[in-house]
Structure formats: structure tokens, C-alpha cells
Amino acid sequence: MAWTIARQGTLVYLLALGVLLAGIGRLVSISQVGLPEPHAVWLGYLVPELVLPFVIALSHRATLRRRP
């Protein structure tokens, strides 16, 4: 996928969606059960899972716009 990233639009967005859903699942779990110990580690997992999908999607969209 890395070699043809500009042509893999749907796949990139599906991967971003999968990461986002994992983060939402972790967030729901934390809200139901509580934040496990050590807190910093679990928050360290949660934050990238919620932020990275938007970075991926916006980066891919910007790449497609710059393409001739």
C-alpha cells in the first residue's frame, strides 16, 4: 500500500476508521470499567487511537489535492 498510497483512497480511510473504532472501543471500556493502572500507559494508547485517524485522513486528502 505504501508504494501506491495515492491510489488507495478507500483502503486508507478504512484503516483510519479501524483505528478510530479501536479508540472508541477503548474509551467505552474505560467509561464502563474505569481506567486501569498505570493510567499514563492506557491514556498513551487512547490518545493516538483517537487522534491518528484524523491525521491519516487529512494527510491523505491533502496528498490527493496536491496531485496533478
CSV table of C-alpha atoms in Angstrom, one decimal:
chain,number,residue,atom,x,y,z
A,1,MET,CA,0.0,0.0,0.0
A,2,ALA,CA,2.9,2.4,0.7
A,3,TRP,CA,4.0,2.5,-2.9
A,4,THR,CA,0.6,3.3,-4.2
A,5,ILE,CA,-0.8,5.4,-1.4
A,6,ALA,CA,-2.4,8.0,-3.6
A,7,ARG,CA,-4.5,5.3,-5.4
A,8,GLN,CA,-5.6,3.5,-2.2
A,9,GLY,CA,-8.1,6.1,-1.1
A,10,THR,CA,-10.8,3.7,0.2
A,11,LEU,CA,-8.2,1.5,1.9
A,12,VAL,CA,-6.6,4.4,3.7
A,13,TYR,CA,-9.9,5.6,5.0
A,14,LEU,CA,-10.9,2.1,6.1
A,15,LEU,CA,-7.7,1.7,8.0
A,16,ALA,CA,-8.2,5.1,9.7
A,17,LEU,CA,-11.8,4.0,10.6
A,18,GLY,CA,-10.5,0.8,12.1
A,19,VAL,CA,-8.0,2.7,14.3
A,20,LEU,CA,-10.7,5.2,15.3
A,21,LEU,CA,-13.2,2.4,16.2
A,22,ALA,CA,-10.5,0.8,18.4
A,23,GLY,CA,-10.0,4.1,20.2
A,24,ILE,CA,-13.8,4.5,20.7
A,25,GLY,CA,-13.9,0.9,22.0
A,26,ARG,CA,-11.2,1.6,24.5
A,27,LEU,CA,-12.9,4.8,25.5
A,28,VAL,CA,-16.2,3.0,26.1
A,29,SER,CA,-14.4,0.3,28.0
A,30,ILE,CA,-12.7,2.9,30.2
A,31,SER,CA,-16.0,4.6,30.8
A,32,GLN,CA,-17.7,1.4,31.9
A,33,VAL,CA,-14.9,-0.3,33.9
A,34,GLY,CA,-12.6,2.6,34.8
A,35,LEU,CA,-9.1,3.5,33.9
A,36,PRO,CA,-6.7,0.6,34.6
A,37,GLU,CA,-3.3,1.0,36.2
A,38,PRO,CA,-0.9,2.5,35.2
A,39,HIS,CA,-3.1,5.4,34.0
A,40,ALA,CA,-0.4,7.0,31.8
A,41,VAL,CA,0.1,3.9,29.7
A,42,TRP,CA,-3.6,3.4,28.9
A,43,LEU,CA,-4.0,7.1,28.1
A,44,GLY,CA,-0.9,6.8,26.0
A,45,TYR,CA,-2.8,4.1,24.0
A,46,LEU,CA,-6.1,6.0,23.9
A,47,VAL,CA,-4.9,9.4,22.7
A,48,PRO,CA,-3.1,8.3,19.5
A,49,GLU,CA,-6.1,6.0,18.6
A,50,LEU,CA,-8.4,9.0,18.7
A,51,VAL,CA,-6.1,11.5,17.0
A,52,LEU,CA,-4.2,9.4,14.4
A,53,PRO,CA,-7.2,8.6,12.2
A,54,PHE,CA,-7.9,12.3,11.6
A,55,VAL,CA,-4.3,12.9,10.9
A,56,ILE,CA,-4.3,10.0,8.4
A,57,ALA,CA,-7.5,11.1,6.7
A,58,LEU,CA,-6.5,14.8,6.4
A,59,SER,CA,-3.0,13.9,5.2
A,60,HIS,CA,-4.4,11.6,2.6
A,61,ARG,CA,-6.9,14.3,1.4
A,62,ALA,CA,-4.1,16.9,1.2
A,63,THR,CA,-1.9,14.5,-0.8
A,64,LEU,CA,-4.8,13.9,-3.2
A,65,ARG,CA,-5.3,17.7,-3.7
A,66,ARG,CA,-1.7,18.3,-4.5
A,67,ARG,CA,-1.6,15.5,-7.1
A,68,PRO,CA,-1.8,16.8,-10.7
